[in-house]
Amino acid sequence: MFAQAFLNIGPSVQATYSDTSSTIINLSVSLTSFITGVFMVAAGNIAYKIGYTKITYIGVILSIIGSVIILLPFHSSFLIVGRIVQGFSAAMIMPATISIFNNIFEDIQSVIKTDYARYVDKRNINHPEKYHIYNSMSDREFIETIQDYILDFNDGHMWFIGKNYSLPNIGFKVRRFENSLYVIEAKQENRLQIGDEITKIDNVEISKVGEIHSKQLEESIFERQQWNLLLRKFSEVEVVRDNKTFKLLLSSYENEDFVSTHSAKQLDDKTMLLKVTDFAEEKPIVDLVRNNKDLIEKSENLIIDVRINNGGNDEFYFPLLDYIFEENIAFKDLFTEDEAMYTNYTKRNCDLWLSVLEEYLEQELEEDTIKSLQSDIEDIKEHYGKGFVEVPEETEYLICGQAKPNNIYILTDYYCGSSGETFVSNAKKSMKVITVGRPTMGIMYYFNLVTVDYGDFEFDYSISKMHENSFTYGMGIQPDYYIPWSPEHLKEDKDLLYVQRLIKEKDMRKD
């Protein structure tokens, strides 16, 4: 309740408090406005850190407390204290209701212009003026508008999410082949089956939808297009199964957390298969290698499946490198001058990256990994606030090469990104390695991801980049043997069968 409104009821308030003069009434009016003005900026900073929704709740609770205090007609001091509490309340509520979305969008623009690893390379495509943000928007409209803006940069290492709101989850995943989409996973949508063919979306042919939404699909090559995100915006699909056609209204399901897989399987007495879906933690990789050490070292062939790999930290895949290389070699000696790394050491980036590394140190790590991460922290402190600096590869890890397995086969696909890609890239430097499948995602050129926390929202972007001569962005790491994706992959593992054929041919040549 601010000045004019409170003045209107001033006589009634004065009658309630027997010891209250007009001076006290005027003071109580001024105090609330004063407290609000003084603390609104500070409250805005707090809202930025803990979330606008939370700060609004706190403000409302304080408003109720302040009102209750004012209702206690024992002494005029209660009126003064109550009005002070209401001033704090207004200071908290106002930043959360004025220009929330605009403030976030402006800060994202600031990040992209100064902190983002690609800010120099992408100046010509950064056009925030094309996107209009209104504080009356719903969370979904706001998130989708920011995501649309981010798509201009075509960077798989940049995204924006809402903590309290997730875009609809349709309960299944698809992949494009020619002019149809094929269901490759249906964990939640039980009306669909793996292999079902989708020919229309909202009565529009797939090819036409692809033309209209080419920006959202991100890729021109069909097998690399991002249809799973795009489908969330539609309401109906036309499905073909066993030569019968039916329409399916899309439903929304709870989002499921990603479940990591780090598994080993002996295919025969000469061949082991490892499946690794991420390098987010070191311990699962260490355990995978240690628990299967004898079988791996007795095998002639080791197949490593990273076709789905969400990345993580490069140092966490080091235990696998001992089997990939035949001789001892320092990790840093794998790199040429063209593979130099540059990090944008702005103050914001340093603070955010320090928090990432400190979080890594909370994991159960090997001693060498801890030392390496501590060295990275010292580098950040040394270069704090200096902007772009070339960072030579100085990781002191020694790869202890093993003669066996004799042959390493790595299965790759578009769904292998980030540290998954650097694993493939570094592994290909070994003469023992053959890669089979499809090119990786192609996002390793920009890396070292940090998160700006806006309370109810998060913005992620990369702070480091590779030398331009090692540019593979958007193209991915090319496999030695390319196997185009087709619906036949849903019936049998074409990539694995191809590797097994290569192994058989090599055995026949030896005989």
Short mmCIF file of C-alpha atoms in Angstrom, two decimals, residues 186-471:
data_model
loop_
_atom_site.label_atom_id
_atom_site.label_comp_id
_atom_site.label_asym_id
_atom_site.label_seq_id
_atom_site.Cartn_x
_atom_site.Cartn_y
_atom_site.Cartn_z
CA ALA A 186 8.73 -45.18 -27.86
CA LYS A 187 9.33 -45.50 -24.12
CA GLN A 188 6.23 -43.57 -23.06
CA GLU A 189 3.95 -43.35 -26.08
CA ASN A 190 2.60 -46.93 -26.11
CA ARG A 191 0.34 -46.28 -29.11
CA LEU A 192 3.45 -46.28 -31.29
CA GLN A 193 5.95 -48.99 -32.07
CA ILE A 194 9.58 -48.83 -33.10
CA GLY A 195 9.64 -48.83 -36.89
CA ASP A 196 6.32 -47.01 -37.38
CA GLU A 197 6.46 -44.61 -40.32
CA ILE A 198 5.18 -41.03 -39.96
CA THR A 199 4.26 -39.52 -43.30
CA LYS A 200 2.42 -36.31 -42.33
CA ILE A 201 2.41 -33.80 -39.48
CA ASP A 202 -0.81 -31.86 -39.01
CA ASN A 203 -1.80 -33.06 -42.52
CA VAL A 204 1.36 -31.60 -44.09
CA GLU A 205 3.91 -33.77 -45.93
CA ILE A 206 7.22 -34.30 -44.11
CA SER A 207 9.20 -32.72 -46.95
CA LYS A 208 7.09 -29.54 -46.75
CA VAL A 209 7.36 -29.35 -42.96
CA GLY A 210 11.11 -29.73 -43.35
CA GLU A 211 11.28 -26.80 -45.76
CA ILE A 212 9.18 -24.54 -43.52
CA HIS A 213 11.11 -25.36 -40.35
CA SER A 214 14.62 -25.79 -41.74
CA LYS A 215 16.04 -23.47 -39.07
CA GLN A 216 14.67 -25.57 -36.21
CA LEU A 217 15.90 -28.78 -37.84
CA GLU A 218 19.42 -27.28 -37.94
CA GLU A 219 20.73 -29.71 -40.59
CA SER A 220 20.08 -30.24 -44.29
CA ILE A 221 21.18 -33.89 -44.21
CA PHE A 222 18.06 -35.89 -43.37
CA GLU A 223 19.61 -38.37 -40.91
CA ARG A 224 21.05 -35.45 -38.87
CA GLN A 225 17.88 -33.35 -38.54
CA GLN A 226 16.39 -32.45 -35.12
CA TRP A 227 12.78 -33.58 -35.53
CA ASN A 228 12.21 -34.62 -31.92
CA LEU A 229 12.20 -31.04 -30.67
CA LEU A 230 10.17 -29.73 -33.58
CA LEU A 231 7.37 -32.30 -33.17
CA ARG A 232 6.50 -30.79 -29.79
CA LYS A 233 4.92 -27.84 -31.57
CA PHE A 234 2.38 -29.93 -33.47
CA SER A 235 -0.81 -31.75 -32.51
CA GLU A 236 -1.23 -34.70 -34.88
CA VAL A 237 0.76 -37.17 -37.00
CA GLU A 238 -0.23 -39.62 -39.69
CA VAL A 239 1.25 -43.07 -39.10
CA VAL A 240 1.74 -46.05 -41.41
CA ARG A 241 2.06 -49.52 -39.90
CA ASP A 242 1.75 -52.79 -41.80
CA ASN A 243 0.40 -50.89 -44.83
CA LYS A 244 -2.38 -49.39 -42.72
CA THR A 245 -2.67 -45.66 -42.06
CA PHE A 246 -4.02 -44.02 -38.92
CA LYS A 247 -3.87 -40.61 -37.28
CA LEU A 248 -2.49 -40.05 -33.82
CA LEU A 249 -3.12 -37.02 -31.61
CA LEU A 250 0.13 -36.17 -29.85
CA SER A 251 0.12 -36.38 -26.06
CA SER A 252 2.36 -34.82 -23.45
CA TYR A 253 4.34 -36.89 -20.97
CA GLU A 254 6.60 -36.24 -18.00
CA ASN A 255 10.19 -35.58 -19.02
CA GLU A 256 12.46 -38.47 -18.14
CA ASP A 257 16.00 -38.01 -16.88
CA PHE A 258 18.81 -39.34 -19.04
CA VAL A 259 20.04 -42.70 -17.76
CA SER A 260 23.73 -43.35 -18.33
CA THR A 261 24.97 -46.68 -19.65
CA HIS A 262 28.51 -47.96 -19.15
CA SER A 263 28.39 -51.63 -20.02
CA ALA A 264 30.59 -54.46 -21.26
CA LYS A 265 29.63 -57.56 -23.23
CA GLN A 266 31.77 -60.39 -24.56
CA LEU A 267 30.56 -61.09 -28.12
CA ASP A 268 32.88 -64.08 -28.60
CA ASP A 269 36.23 -65.35 -27.29
CA LYS A 270 38.07 -62.72 -29.36
CA THR A 271 35.79 -59.68 -29.17
CA MET A 272 34.55 -57.35 -26.42
CA LEU A 273 31.89 -54.66 -26.79
CA LEU A 274 31.83 -51.58 -24.54
CA LYS A 275 28.91 -49.16 -24.59
CA VAL A 276 29.54 -45.69 -23.17
CA THR A 277 26.77 -43.08 -23.29
CA ASP A 278 28.63 -40.22 -21.58
CA PHE A 279 31.79 -39.05 -19.84
CA ALA A 280 29.98 -37.00 -17.19
CA GLU A 281 31.69 -38.85 -14.33
CA GLU A 282 35.07 -40.57 -14.08
CA LYS A 283 34.18 -43.40 -11.71
CA PRO A 284 31.83 -45.31 -14.08
CA ILE A 285 34.60 -45.34 -16.73
CA VAL A 286 37.25 -46.42 -14.23
CA ASP A 287 34.95 -49.18 -12.91
CA LEU A 288 34.08 -50.32 -16.43
CA VAL A 289 37.76 -50.77 -17.30
CA ARG A 290 38.83 -52.30 -13.98
CA ASN A 291 35.94 -54.75 -13.77
CA ASN A 292 36.59 -56.03 -17.29
CA LYS A 293 40.37 -55.65 -17.40
CA ASP A 294 41.20 -59.35 -17.89
CA LEU A 295 38.60 -59.88 -20.61
CA ILE A 296 39.65 -56.72 -22.47
CA GLU A 297 43.35 -57.60 -22.39
CA LYS A 298 42.68 -61.14 -23.62
CA SER A 299 40.58 -59.92 -26.56
CA GLU A 300 41.92 -59.33 -30.03
CA ASN A 301 39.13 -56.91 -30.86
CA LEU A 302 37.55 -54.18 -28.78
CA ILE A 303 34.41 -52.43 -30.06
CA ILE A 304 33.49 -49.16 -28.31
CA ASP A 305 29.96 -47.91 -28.97
CA VAL A 306 29.64 -44.12 -28.54
CA ARG A 307 26.83 -43.65 -31.07
CA ILE A 308 24.86 -42.06 -28.26
CA ASN A 309 27.24 -40.09 -26.08
CA ASN A 310 26.26 -36.87 -24.30
CA GLY A 311 29.84 -35.84 -23.55
CA GLY A 312 31.15 -34.61 -20.22
CA ASN A 313 34.82 -34.08 -19.36
CA ASP A 314 37.67 -35.17 -21.63
CA GLU A 315 39.82 -36.33 -18.72
CA PHE A 316 37.19 -38.84 -17.66
CA TYR A 317 37.73 -41.02 -20.75
CA PHE A 318 41.50 -41.30 -20.19
CA PRO A 319 41.29 -44.89 -18.79
CA LEU A 320 40.11 -46.07 -22.23
CA LEU A 321 43.08 -44.53 -24.04
CA ASP A 322 45.54 -47.10 -22.66
CA TYR A 323 43.88 -49.77 -24.81
CA ILE A 324 43.43 -47.54 -27.83
CA PHE A 325 47.12 -46.73 -28.24
CA GLU A 326 49.79 -49.38 -28.66
CA GLU A 327 52.73 -47.46 -27.20
CA ASN A 328 53.23 -45.05 -24.33
CA ILE A 329 52.57 -41.44 -25.27
CA ALA A 330 51.86 -38.24 -23.34
CA PHE A 331 48.33 -37.05 -23.92
CA LYS A 332 49.54 -33.54 -24.78
CA ASP A 333 51.74 -34.98 -27.56
CA LEU A 334 48.64 -36.07 -29.49
CA PHE A 335 48.01 -32.48 -30.57
CA THR A 336 49.45 -30.39 -33.38
CA GLU A 337 49.77 -26.59 -33.53
CA ASP A 338 46.51 -26.46 -35.50
CA GLU A 339 44.72 -27.99 -32.52
CA ALA A 340 45.47 -25.08 -30.19
CA MET A 341 42.77 -24.06 -27.75
CA TYR A 342 41.63 -20.53 -26.91
CA THR A 343 39.62 -19.63 -23.82
CA ASN A 344 37.78 -16.37 -23.23
CA TYR A 345 38.86 -15.50 -19.68
CA THR A 346 36.33 -12.77 -18.94
CA LYS A 347 35.52 -12.28 -15.26
CA ARG A 348 32.09 -13.83 -15.68
CA ASN A 349 33.49 -16.85 -17.52
CA CYS A 350 36.23 -17.39 -14.93
CA ASP A 351 33.75 -17.31 -12.05
CA LEU A 352 31.37 -19.71 -13.80
CA TRP A 353 34.12 -22.10 -14.96
CA LEU A 354 35.64 -22.19 -11.48
CA SER A 355 32.31 -23.36 -10.09
CA VAL A 356 32.15 -26.12 -12.73
CA LEU A 357 35.63 -27.41 -11.89
CA GLU A 358 34.98 -27.22 -8.15
CA GLU A 359 31.83 -29.29 -8.72
CA TYR A 360 33.90 -31.88 -10.62
CA LEU A 361 36.24 -32.09 -7.62
CA GLU A 362 33.31 -33.21 -5.47
CA GLN A 363 33.18 -36.46 -7.46
CA GLU A 364 35.14 -39.59 -6.60
CA LEU A 365 38.21 -39.03 -8.79
CA GLU A 366 41.60 -40.56 -9.48
CA GLU A 367 44.56 -38.69 -7.96
CA ASP A 368 45.93 -37.67 -11.39
CA THR A 369 42.56 -36.24 -12.37
CA ILE A 370 42.37 -34.20 -9.17
CA LYS A 371 45.83 -32.74 -9.83
CA SER A 372 44.86 -31.90 -13.41
CA LEU A 373 41.64 -30.14 -12.35
CA GLN A 374 43.55 -28.20 -9.67
CA SER A 375 46.00 -27.12 -12.36
CA ASP A 376 43.09 -25.91 -14.50
CA ILE A 377 41.83 -23.86 -11.55
CA GLU A 378 45.25 -22.22 -11.19
CA ASP A 379 45.21 -21.36 -14.91
CA ILE A 380 41.87 -19.61 -14.48
CA LYS A 381 43.18 -17.57 -11.58
CA GLU A 382 46.29 -16.64 -13.58
CA HIS A 383 44.29 -15.44 -16.61
CA TYR A 384 41.35 -13.97 -14.68
CA GLY A 385 39.70 -11.16 -16.64
CA LYS A 386 42.21 -11.24 -19.54
CA GLY A 387 39.80 -12.20 -22.35
CA PHE A 388 40.89 -14.60 -25.10
CA VAL A 389 44.14 -16.41 -24.31
CA GLU A 390 45.74 -19.32 -26.14
CA VAL A 391 45.89 -22.28 -23.79
CA PRO A 392 48.41 -24.96 -24.76
CA GLU A 393 47.53 -28.56 -23.98
CA GLU A 394 49.54 -29.23 -20.82
CA THR A 395 47.70 -32.22 -19.35
CA GLU A 396 50.45 -34.39 -17.86
CA TYR A 397 48.60 -37.67 -18.33
CA LEU A 398 50.74 -40.48 -19.72
CA ILE A 399 48.87 -42.94 -21.91
CA CYS A 400 50.24 -46.39 -21.06
CA GLY A 401 49.72 -48.10 -24.40
CA GLN A 402 48.74 -51.76 -24.60
CA ALA A 403 49.44 -54.19 -27.44
CA LYS A 404 46.08 -55.88 -26.89
CA PRO A 405 43.39 -55.62 -27.96
CA ASN A 406 45.03 -55.64 -31.39
CA ASN A 407 42.14 -53.88 -33.11
CA ILE A 408 39.87 -51.10 -31.87
CA TYR A 409 36.56 -50.39 -33.62
CA ILE A 410 34.56 -47.33 -32.62
CA LEU A 411 30.88 -46.98 -33.55
CA THR A 412 29.87 -43.35 -34.12
CA ASP A 413 26.72 -41.42 -35.00
CA TYR A 414 25.20 -37.95 -34.98
CA TYR A 415 24.11 -38.41 -31.36
CA CYS A 416 27.73 -38.44 -30.23
CA GLY A 417 28.67 -34.91 -29.17
CA SER A 418 30.99 -32.77 -27.07
CA SER A 419 33.54 -34.90 -25.16
CA GLY A 420 32.22 -37.92 -27.02
CA GLU A 421 33.52 -36.29 -30.19
CA THR A 422 36.92 -35.41 -28.75
CA PHE A 423 37.21 -39.05 -27.68
CA VAL A 424 36.59 -40.17 -31.26
CA SER A 425 38.92 -37.49 -32.65
CA ASN A 426 41.79 -38.46 -30.33
CA ALA A 427 41.20 -42.19 -30.76
CA LYS A 428 41.49 -41.83 -34.55
CA LYS A 429 45.13 -40.80 -34.01
CA SER A 430 45.92 -44.41 -33.13
CA MET A 431 46.85 -46.87 -35.90
CA LYS A 432 44.80 -49.51 -34.09
CA VAL A 433 41.50 -47.65 -34.55
CA ILE A 434 38.83 -47.95 -37.23
CA THR A 435 35.62 -45.90 -36.94
CA VAL A 436 32.31 -47.09 -38.37
CA GLY A 437 28.90 -45.44 -38.62
CA ARG A 438 27.97 -41.82 -39.27
CA PRO A 439 29.68 -38.47 -38.58
CA THR A 440 29.44 -37.18 -35.02
CA MET A 441 27.40 -34.12 -34.03
CA GLY A 442 30.05 -31.59 -34.96
CA ILE A 443 29.99 -29.32 -31.90
CA MET A 444 33.48 -29.92 -30.46
CA TYR A 445 34.93 -26.77 -32.05
CA TYR A 446 33.36 -24.72 -29.22
CA PHE A 447 33.48 -26.24 -25.75
CA ASN A 448 33.91 -25.79 -21.98
CA LEU A 449 30.29 -25.18 -21.14
CA VAL A 450 29.19 -22.84 -18.33
CA THR A 451 25.75 -22.01 -16.96
CA VAL A 452 24.26 -18.62 -16.12
CA ASP A 453 21.63 -19.16 -13.44
CA TYR A 454 18.66 -16.77 -13.74
CA GLY A 455 16.79 -18.39 -10.88
CA ASP A 456 13.83 -19.81 -12.80
CA PHE A 457 15.85 -20.13 -16.04
CA GLU A 458 19.30 -21.27 -17.15
CA PHE A 459 21.45 -20.22 -20.09
CA ASP A 460 24.39 -22.42 -21.18
CA TYR A 461 27.16 -21.40 -23.56
CA SER A 462 30.78 -22.26 -24.39
CA ILE A 463 33.81 -20.23 -23.35
CA SER A 464 36.54 -21.98 -25.37
CA LYS A 465 37.21 -22.72 -29.04
CA MET A 466 39.69 -24.58 -31.22
CA HIS A 467 42.06 -23.12 -33.80
CA GLU A 468 40.23 -22.39 -37.05
CA ASN A 469 42.44 -24.86 -38.98
CA SER A 470 40.96 -27.72 -36.98
CA PHE A 471 37.42 -26.60 -37.77
#
